[in-house]
mmCIF file of C-alpha atoms and ligand atoms in Angstrom:
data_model
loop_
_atom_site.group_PDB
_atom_site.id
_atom_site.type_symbol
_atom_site.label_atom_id
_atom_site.label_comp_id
_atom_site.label_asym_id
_atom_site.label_seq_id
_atom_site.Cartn_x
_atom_site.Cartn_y
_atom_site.Cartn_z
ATOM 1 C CA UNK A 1 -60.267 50.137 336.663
ATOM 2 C CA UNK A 2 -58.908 53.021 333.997
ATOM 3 C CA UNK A 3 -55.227 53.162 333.768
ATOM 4 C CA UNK A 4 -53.259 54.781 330.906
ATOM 5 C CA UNK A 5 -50.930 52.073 328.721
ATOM 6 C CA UNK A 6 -50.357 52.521 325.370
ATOM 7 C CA UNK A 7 -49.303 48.678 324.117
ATOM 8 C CA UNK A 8 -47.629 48.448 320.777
ATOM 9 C CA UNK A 9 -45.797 45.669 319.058
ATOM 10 C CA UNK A 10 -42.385 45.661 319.670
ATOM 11 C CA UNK A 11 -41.691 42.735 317.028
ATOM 12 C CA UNK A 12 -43.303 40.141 314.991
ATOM 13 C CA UNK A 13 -42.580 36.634 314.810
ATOM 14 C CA UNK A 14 -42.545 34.398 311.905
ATOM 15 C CA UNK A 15 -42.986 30.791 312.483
ATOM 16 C CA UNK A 16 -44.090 28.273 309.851
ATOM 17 C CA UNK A 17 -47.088 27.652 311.942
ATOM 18 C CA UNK A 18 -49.442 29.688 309.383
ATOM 19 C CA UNK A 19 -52.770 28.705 310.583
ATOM 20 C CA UNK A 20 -54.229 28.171 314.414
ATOM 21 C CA UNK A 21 -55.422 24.595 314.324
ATOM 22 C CA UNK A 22 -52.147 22.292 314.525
ATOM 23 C CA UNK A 23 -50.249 24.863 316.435
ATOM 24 C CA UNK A 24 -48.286 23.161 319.649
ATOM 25 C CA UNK A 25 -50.386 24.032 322.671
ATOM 26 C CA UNK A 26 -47.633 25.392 324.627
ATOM 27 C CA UNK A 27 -43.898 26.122 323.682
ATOM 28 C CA UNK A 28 -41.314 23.309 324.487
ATOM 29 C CA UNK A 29 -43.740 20.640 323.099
ATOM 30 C CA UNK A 30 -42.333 20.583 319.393
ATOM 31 C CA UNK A 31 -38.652 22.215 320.492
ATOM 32 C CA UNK A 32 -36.426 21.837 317.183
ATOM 33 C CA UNK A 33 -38.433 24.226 315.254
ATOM 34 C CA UNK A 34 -37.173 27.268 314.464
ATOM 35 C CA UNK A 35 -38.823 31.252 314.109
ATOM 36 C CA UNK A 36 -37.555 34.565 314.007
ATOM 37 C CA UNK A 37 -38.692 37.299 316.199
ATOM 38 C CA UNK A 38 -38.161 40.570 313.885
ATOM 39 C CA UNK A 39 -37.588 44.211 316.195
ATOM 40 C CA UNK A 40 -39.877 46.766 314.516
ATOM 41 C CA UNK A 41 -39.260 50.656 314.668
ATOM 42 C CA UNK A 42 -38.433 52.397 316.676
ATOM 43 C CA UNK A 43 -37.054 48.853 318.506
ATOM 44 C CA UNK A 44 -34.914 47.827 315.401
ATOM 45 C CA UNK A 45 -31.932 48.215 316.803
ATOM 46 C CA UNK A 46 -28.812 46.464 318.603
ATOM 47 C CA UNK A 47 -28.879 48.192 321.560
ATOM 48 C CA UNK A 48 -32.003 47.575 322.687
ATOM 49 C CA UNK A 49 -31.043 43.622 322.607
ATOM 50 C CA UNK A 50 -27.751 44.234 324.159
ATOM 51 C CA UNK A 51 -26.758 41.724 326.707
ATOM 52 C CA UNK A 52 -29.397 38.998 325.058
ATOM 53 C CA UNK A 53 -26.819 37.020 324.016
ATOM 54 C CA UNK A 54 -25.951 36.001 327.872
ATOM 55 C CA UNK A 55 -29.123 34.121 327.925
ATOM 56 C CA UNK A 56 -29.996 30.410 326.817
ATOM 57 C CA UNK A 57 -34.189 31.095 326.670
ATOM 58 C CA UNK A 58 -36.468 34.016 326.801
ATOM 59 C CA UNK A 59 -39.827 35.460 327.487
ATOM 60 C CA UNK A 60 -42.322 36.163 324.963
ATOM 61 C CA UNK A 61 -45.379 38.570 325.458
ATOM 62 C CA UNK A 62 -47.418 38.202 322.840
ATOM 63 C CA UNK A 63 -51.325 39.301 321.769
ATOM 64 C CA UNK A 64 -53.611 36.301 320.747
ATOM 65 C CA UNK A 65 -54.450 38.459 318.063
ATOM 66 C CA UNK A 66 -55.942 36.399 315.632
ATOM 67 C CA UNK A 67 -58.750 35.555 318.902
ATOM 68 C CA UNK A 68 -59.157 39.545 319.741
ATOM 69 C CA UNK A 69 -62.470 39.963 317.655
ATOM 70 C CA UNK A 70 -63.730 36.785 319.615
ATOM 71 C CA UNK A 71 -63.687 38.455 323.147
ATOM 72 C CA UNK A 72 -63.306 36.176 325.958
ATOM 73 C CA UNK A 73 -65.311 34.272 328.411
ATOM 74 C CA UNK A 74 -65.693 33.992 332.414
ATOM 75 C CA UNK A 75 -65.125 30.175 331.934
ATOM 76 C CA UNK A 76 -63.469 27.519 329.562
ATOM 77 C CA UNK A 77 -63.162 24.114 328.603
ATOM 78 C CA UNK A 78 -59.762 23.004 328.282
ATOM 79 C CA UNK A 79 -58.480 20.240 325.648
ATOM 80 C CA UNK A 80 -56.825 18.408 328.723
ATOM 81 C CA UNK A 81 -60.253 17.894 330.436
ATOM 82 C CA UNK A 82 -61.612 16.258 326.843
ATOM 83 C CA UNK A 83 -63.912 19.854 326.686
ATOM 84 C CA UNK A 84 -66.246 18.377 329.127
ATOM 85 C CA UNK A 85 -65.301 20.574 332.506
ATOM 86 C CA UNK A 86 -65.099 24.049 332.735
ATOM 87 C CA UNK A 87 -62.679 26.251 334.325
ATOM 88 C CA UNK A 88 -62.335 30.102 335.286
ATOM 89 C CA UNK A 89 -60.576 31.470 332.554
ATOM 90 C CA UNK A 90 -57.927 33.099 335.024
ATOM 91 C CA UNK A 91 -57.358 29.141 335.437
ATOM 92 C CA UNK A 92 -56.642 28.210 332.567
ATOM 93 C CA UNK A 93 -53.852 29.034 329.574
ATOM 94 C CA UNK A 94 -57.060 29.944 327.277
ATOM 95 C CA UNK A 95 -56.178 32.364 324.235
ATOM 96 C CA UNK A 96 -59.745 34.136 324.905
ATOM 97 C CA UNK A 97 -59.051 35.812 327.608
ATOM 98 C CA UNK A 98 -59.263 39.877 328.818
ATOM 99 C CA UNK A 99 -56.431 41.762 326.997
ATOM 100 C CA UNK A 100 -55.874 38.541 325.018
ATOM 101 C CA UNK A 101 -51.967 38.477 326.111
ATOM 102 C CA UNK A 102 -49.925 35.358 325.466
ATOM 103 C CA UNK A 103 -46.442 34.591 327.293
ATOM 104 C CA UNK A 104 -44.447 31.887 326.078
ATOM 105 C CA UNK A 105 -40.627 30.950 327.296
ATOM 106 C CA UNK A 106 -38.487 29.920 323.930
ATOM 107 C CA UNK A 107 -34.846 28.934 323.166
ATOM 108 C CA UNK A 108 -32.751 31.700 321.912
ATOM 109 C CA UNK A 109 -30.031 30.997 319.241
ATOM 110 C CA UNK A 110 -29.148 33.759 317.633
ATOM 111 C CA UNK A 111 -28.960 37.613 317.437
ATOM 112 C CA UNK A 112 -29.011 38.565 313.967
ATOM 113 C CA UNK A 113 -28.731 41.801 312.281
ATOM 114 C CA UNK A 114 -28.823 42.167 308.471
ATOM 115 C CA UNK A 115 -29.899 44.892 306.177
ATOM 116 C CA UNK A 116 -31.093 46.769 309.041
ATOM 117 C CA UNK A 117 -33.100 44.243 310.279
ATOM 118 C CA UNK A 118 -32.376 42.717 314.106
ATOM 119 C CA UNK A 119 -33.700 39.182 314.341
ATOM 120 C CA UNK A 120 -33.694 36.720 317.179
ATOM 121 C CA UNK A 121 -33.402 33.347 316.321
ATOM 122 C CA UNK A 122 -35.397 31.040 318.422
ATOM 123 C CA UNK A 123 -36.771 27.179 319.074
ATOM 124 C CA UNK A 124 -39.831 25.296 320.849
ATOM 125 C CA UNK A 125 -42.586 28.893 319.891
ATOM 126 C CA UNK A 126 -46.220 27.914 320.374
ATOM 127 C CA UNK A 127 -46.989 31.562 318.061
ATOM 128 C CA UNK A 128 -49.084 31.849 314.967
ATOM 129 C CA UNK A 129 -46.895 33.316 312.114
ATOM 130 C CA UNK A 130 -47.135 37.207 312.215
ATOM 131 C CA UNK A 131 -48.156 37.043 316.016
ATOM 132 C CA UNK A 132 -47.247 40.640 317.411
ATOM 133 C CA UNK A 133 -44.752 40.603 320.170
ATOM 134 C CA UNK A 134 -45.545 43.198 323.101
ATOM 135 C CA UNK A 135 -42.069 42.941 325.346
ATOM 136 C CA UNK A 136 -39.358 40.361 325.296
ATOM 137 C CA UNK A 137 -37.520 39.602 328.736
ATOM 138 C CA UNK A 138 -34.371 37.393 329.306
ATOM 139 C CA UNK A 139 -35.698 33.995 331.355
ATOM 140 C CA UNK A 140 -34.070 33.499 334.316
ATOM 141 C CA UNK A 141 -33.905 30.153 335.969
ATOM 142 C CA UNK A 142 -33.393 30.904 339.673
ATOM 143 C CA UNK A 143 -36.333 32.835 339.811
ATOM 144 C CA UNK A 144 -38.663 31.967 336.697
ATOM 145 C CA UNK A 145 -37.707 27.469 337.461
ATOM 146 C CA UNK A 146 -39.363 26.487 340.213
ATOM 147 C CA UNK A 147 -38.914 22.464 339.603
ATOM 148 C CA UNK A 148 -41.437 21.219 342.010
ATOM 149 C CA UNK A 149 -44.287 23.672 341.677
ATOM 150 C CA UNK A 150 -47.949 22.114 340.903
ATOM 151 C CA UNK A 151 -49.147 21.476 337.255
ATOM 152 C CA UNK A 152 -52.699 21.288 338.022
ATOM 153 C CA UNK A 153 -54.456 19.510 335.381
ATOM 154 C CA UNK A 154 -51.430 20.071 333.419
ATOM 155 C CA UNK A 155 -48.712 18.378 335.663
ATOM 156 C CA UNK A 156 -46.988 16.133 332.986
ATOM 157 C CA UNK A 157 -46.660 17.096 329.129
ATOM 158 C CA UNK A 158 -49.569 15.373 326.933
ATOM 159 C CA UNK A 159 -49.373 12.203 325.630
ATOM 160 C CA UNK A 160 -48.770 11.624 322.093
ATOM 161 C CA UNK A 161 -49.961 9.354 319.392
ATOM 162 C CA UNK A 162 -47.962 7.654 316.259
ATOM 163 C CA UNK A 163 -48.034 9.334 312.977
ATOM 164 C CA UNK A 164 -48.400 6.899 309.858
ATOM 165 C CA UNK A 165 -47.645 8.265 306.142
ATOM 166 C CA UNK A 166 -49.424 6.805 302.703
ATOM 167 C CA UNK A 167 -46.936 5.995 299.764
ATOM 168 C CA UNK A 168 -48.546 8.923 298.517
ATOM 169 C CA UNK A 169 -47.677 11.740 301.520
ATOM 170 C CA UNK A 170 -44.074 10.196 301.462
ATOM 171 C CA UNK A 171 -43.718 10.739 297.781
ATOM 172 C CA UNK A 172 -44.186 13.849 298.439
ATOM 173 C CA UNK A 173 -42.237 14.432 301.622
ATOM 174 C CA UNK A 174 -39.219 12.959 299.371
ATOM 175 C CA UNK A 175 -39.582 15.368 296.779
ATOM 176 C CA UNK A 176 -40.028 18.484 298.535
ATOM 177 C CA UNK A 177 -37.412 17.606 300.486
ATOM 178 C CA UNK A 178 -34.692 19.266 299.795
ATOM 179 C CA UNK A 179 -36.830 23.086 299.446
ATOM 180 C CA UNK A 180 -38.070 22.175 302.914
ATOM 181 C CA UNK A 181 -35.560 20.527 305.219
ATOM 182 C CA UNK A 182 -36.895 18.607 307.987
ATOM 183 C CA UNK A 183 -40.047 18.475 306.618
ATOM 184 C CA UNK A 184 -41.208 14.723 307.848
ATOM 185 C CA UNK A 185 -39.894 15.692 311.500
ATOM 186 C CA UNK A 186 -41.732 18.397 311.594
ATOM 187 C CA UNK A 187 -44.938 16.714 310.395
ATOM 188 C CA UNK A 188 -44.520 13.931 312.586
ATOM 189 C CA UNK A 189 -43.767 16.453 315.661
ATOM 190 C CA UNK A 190 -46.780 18.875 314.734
ATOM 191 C CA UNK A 191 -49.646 15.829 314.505
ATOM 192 C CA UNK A 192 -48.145 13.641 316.883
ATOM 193 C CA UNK A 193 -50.009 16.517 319.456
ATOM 194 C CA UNK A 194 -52.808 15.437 318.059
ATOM 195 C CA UNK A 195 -54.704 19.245 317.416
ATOM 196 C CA UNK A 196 -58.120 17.510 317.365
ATOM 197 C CA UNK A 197 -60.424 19.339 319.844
ATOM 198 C CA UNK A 198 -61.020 17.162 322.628
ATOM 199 C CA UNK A 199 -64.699 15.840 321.906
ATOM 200 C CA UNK A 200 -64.128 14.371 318.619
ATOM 201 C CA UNK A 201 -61.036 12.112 320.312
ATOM 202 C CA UNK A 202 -63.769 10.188 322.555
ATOM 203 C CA UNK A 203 -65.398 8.212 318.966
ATOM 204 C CA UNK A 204 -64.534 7.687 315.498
ATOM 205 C CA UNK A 205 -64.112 10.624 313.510
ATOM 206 C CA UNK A 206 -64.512 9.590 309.488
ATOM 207 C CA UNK A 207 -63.321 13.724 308.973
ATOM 208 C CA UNK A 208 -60.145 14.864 306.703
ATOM 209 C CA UNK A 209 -58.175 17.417 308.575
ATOM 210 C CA UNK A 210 -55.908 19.701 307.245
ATOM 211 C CA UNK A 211 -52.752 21.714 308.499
ATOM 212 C CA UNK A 212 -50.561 24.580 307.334
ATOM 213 C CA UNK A 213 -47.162 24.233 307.838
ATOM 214 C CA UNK A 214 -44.906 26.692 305.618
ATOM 215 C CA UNK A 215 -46.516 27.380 302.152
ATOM 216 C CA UNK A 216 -48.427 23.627 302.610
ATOM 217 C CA UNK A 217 -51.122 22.114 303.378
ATOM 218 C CA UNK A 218 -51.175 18.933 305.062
ATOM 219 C CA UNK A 219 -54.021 16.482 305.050
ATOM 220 C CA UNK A 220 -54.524 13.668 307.672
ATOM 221 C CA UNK A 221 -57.504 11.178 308.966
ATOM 222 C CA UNK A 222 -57.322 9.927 312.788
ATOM 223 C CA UNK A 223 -57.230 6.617 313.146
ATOM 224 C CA UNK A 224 -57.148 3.853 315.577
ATOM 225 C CA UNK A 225 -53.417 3.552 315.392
ATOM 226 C CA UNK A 226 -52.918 6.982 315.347
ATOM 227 C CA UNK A 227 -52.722 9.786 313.059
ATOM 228 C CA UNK A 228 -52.320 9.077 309.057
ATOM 229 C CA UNK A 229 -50.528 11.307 306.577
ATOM 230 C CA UNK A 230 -52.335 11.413 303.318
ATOM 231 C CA UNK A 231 -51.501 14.130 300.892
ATOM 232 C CA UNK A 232 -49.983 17.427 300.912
ATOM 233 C CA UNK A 233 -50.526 20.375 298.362
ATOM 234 C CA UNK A 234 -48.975 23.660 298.212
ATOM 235 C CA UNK A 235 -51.028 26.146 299.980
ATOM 236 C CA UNK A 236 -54.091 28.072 298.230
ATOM 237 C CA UNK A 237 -52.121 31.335 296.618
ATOM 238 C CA UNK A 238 -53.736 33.685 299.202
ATOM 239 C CA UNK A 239 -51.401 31.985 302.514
ATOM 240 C CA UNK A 240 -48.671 32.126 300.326
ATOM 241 C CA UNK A 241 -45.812 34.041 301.692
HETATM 242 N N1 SAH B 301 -47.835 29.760 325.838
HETATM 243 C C1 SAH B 301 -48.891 30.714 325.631
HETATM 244 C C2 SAH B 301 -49.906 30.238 324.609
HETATM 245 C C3 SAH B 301 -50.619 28.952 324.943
HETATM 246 S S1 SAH B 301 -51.904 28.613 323.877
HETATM 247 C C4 SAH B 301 -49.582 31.065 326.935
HETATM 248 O O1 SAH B 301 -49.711 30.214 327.785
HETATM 249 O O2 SAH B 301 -49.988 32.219 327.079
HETATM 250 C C5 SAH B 301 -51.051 28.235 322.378
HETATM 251 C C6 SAH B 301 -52.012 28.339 321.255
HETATM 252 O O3 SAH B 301 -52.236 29.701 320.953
HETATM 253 C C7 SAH B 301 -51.536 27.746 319.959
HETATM 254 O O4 SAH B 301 -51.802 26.374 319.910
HETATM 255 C C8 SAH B 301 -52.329 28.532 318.914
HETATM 256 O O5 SAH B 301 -53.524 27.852 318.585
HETATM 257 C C9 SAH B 301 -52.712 29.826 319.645
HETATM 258 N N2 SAH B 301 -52.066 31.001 319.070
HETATM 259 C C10 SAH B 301 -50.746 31.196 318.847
HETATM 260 N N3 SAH B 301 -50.524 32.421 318.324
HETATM 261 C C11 SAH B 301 -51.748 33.020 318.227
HETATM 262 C C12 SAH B 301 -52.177 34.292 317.760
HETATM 263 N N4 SAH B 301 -51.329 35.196 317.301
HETATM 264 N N5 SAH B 301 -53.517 34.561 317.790
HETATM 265 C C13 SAH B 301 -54.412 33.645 318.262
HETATM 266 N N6 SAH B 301 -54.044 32.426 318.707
HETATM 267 C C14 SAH B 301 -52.741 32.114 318.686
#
């Protein structure tokens, strides 16, 4: 069925989730981190935010847009079934889906405005860096809480594992330190998801992962005891912001 919409970003966000993989699989999971949600013209301005302030979290409609080339598919295979069952995509929180449209509910801090530029401050976003944001709504608890609803598959949050670091990774954690505050936390938050897909958790996996967080890369084996910090570089000059 036709109808007429004409969908445009309203903001970006910037996060310093810069890459897919690693990326917590829903907001809330990895809550101290912080992003910016930038108003774009024509919705640069105060007004339109006017009134945010009153609230503690918000709504975030979002485009997958990094998955839009990909299509979508009548059925998935979620991480929390270990890949192995499949589910309608209506079923599921899949980012392949028609319209590709992502919703996410976030802590607001701040309303910023500098230089022309309104910013919201925010915690606890599952978005890709750049992500384009299609509407922002306050969240409101009496209506958007309901405490005892049904999680499905997805009734309690996922379990996590331990994160280890090599002399080597800490070295570095202790010298970048003070360019990238929080750094280890946010490490030890961002892998303690474990972003493996689902199949390669069932058996040993010899493979060297990687993730992006700011202008680094982070590199990590899966062990028994958990996940194991090895190295981290800055990013190749092309991710750099
Ligand atoms: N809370 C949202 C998103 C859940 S999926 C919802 O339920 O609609 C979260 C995953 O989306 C992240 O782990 C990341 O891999 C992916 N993601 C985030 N921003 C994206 C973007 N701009 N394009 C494609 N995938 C994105």
């Amino acid at each position: 069925m036709q109808f007429h919409s004409r969908i445009e970003a309203v903001a970006v966000c910037h996060t310093p989730y810069k890459q897919k993989f690693g990326i917590p699989r829903q907001p809330g999971l990895v809550d101290f981190v912080r992003g910016h949600v930038e108003l774009v013209p024509p919705y640069n301005h105060l007004d339109a935010v006017r009134g945010l302030e009153q609230y503690s979290h918000l709504w975030l409609l979002f485009s997958f847009h990094q998955n839009l080339a990909q299509g979508w598919k009548t059925t998935v295979r979620p991480p929390r079934l270990g890949g192995n069952e499949k589910l309608g995509v209506f079923a599921t929180r899949s980012t392949f889906r028609p319209n590709g449209i992502g919703q996410s509910v976030v802590k607001l801090h701040h309303i910023h405005q500098h230089k022309g530029k309104v910013t919201l401050e925010i915690s606890g976003m599952d978005l890709l860096d750049g992500t384009p944001i299609i509407d922002i709504k306050p969240y409101i608890p009496f209506s958007d809480a309901i405490p005892h609803a049904c999680g499905g598959m997805a009734q309690d949050a996922p379990v996590q594992v331990d994160v280890h670091f090599s002399d080597k990774a800490m070295a570095h954690i202790m010298r970048l330190g003070p360019q990238y505050p929080g750094l280890q936390q946010l490490i030890v938050a961002v892998l303690a998801q474990d972003p493996r897909p689902a199949y390669k958790k069932a058996k040993e996996d010899p493979k060297r992962y990687q993730v992006a967080l700011y202008d680094l890369d982070i590199f990590w084996y899966a062990t028994p005891a958990g996940i194991e910090v090895v190295d981290l570089a800055p990013a190749p000059s092309q991710r750099r912001e």
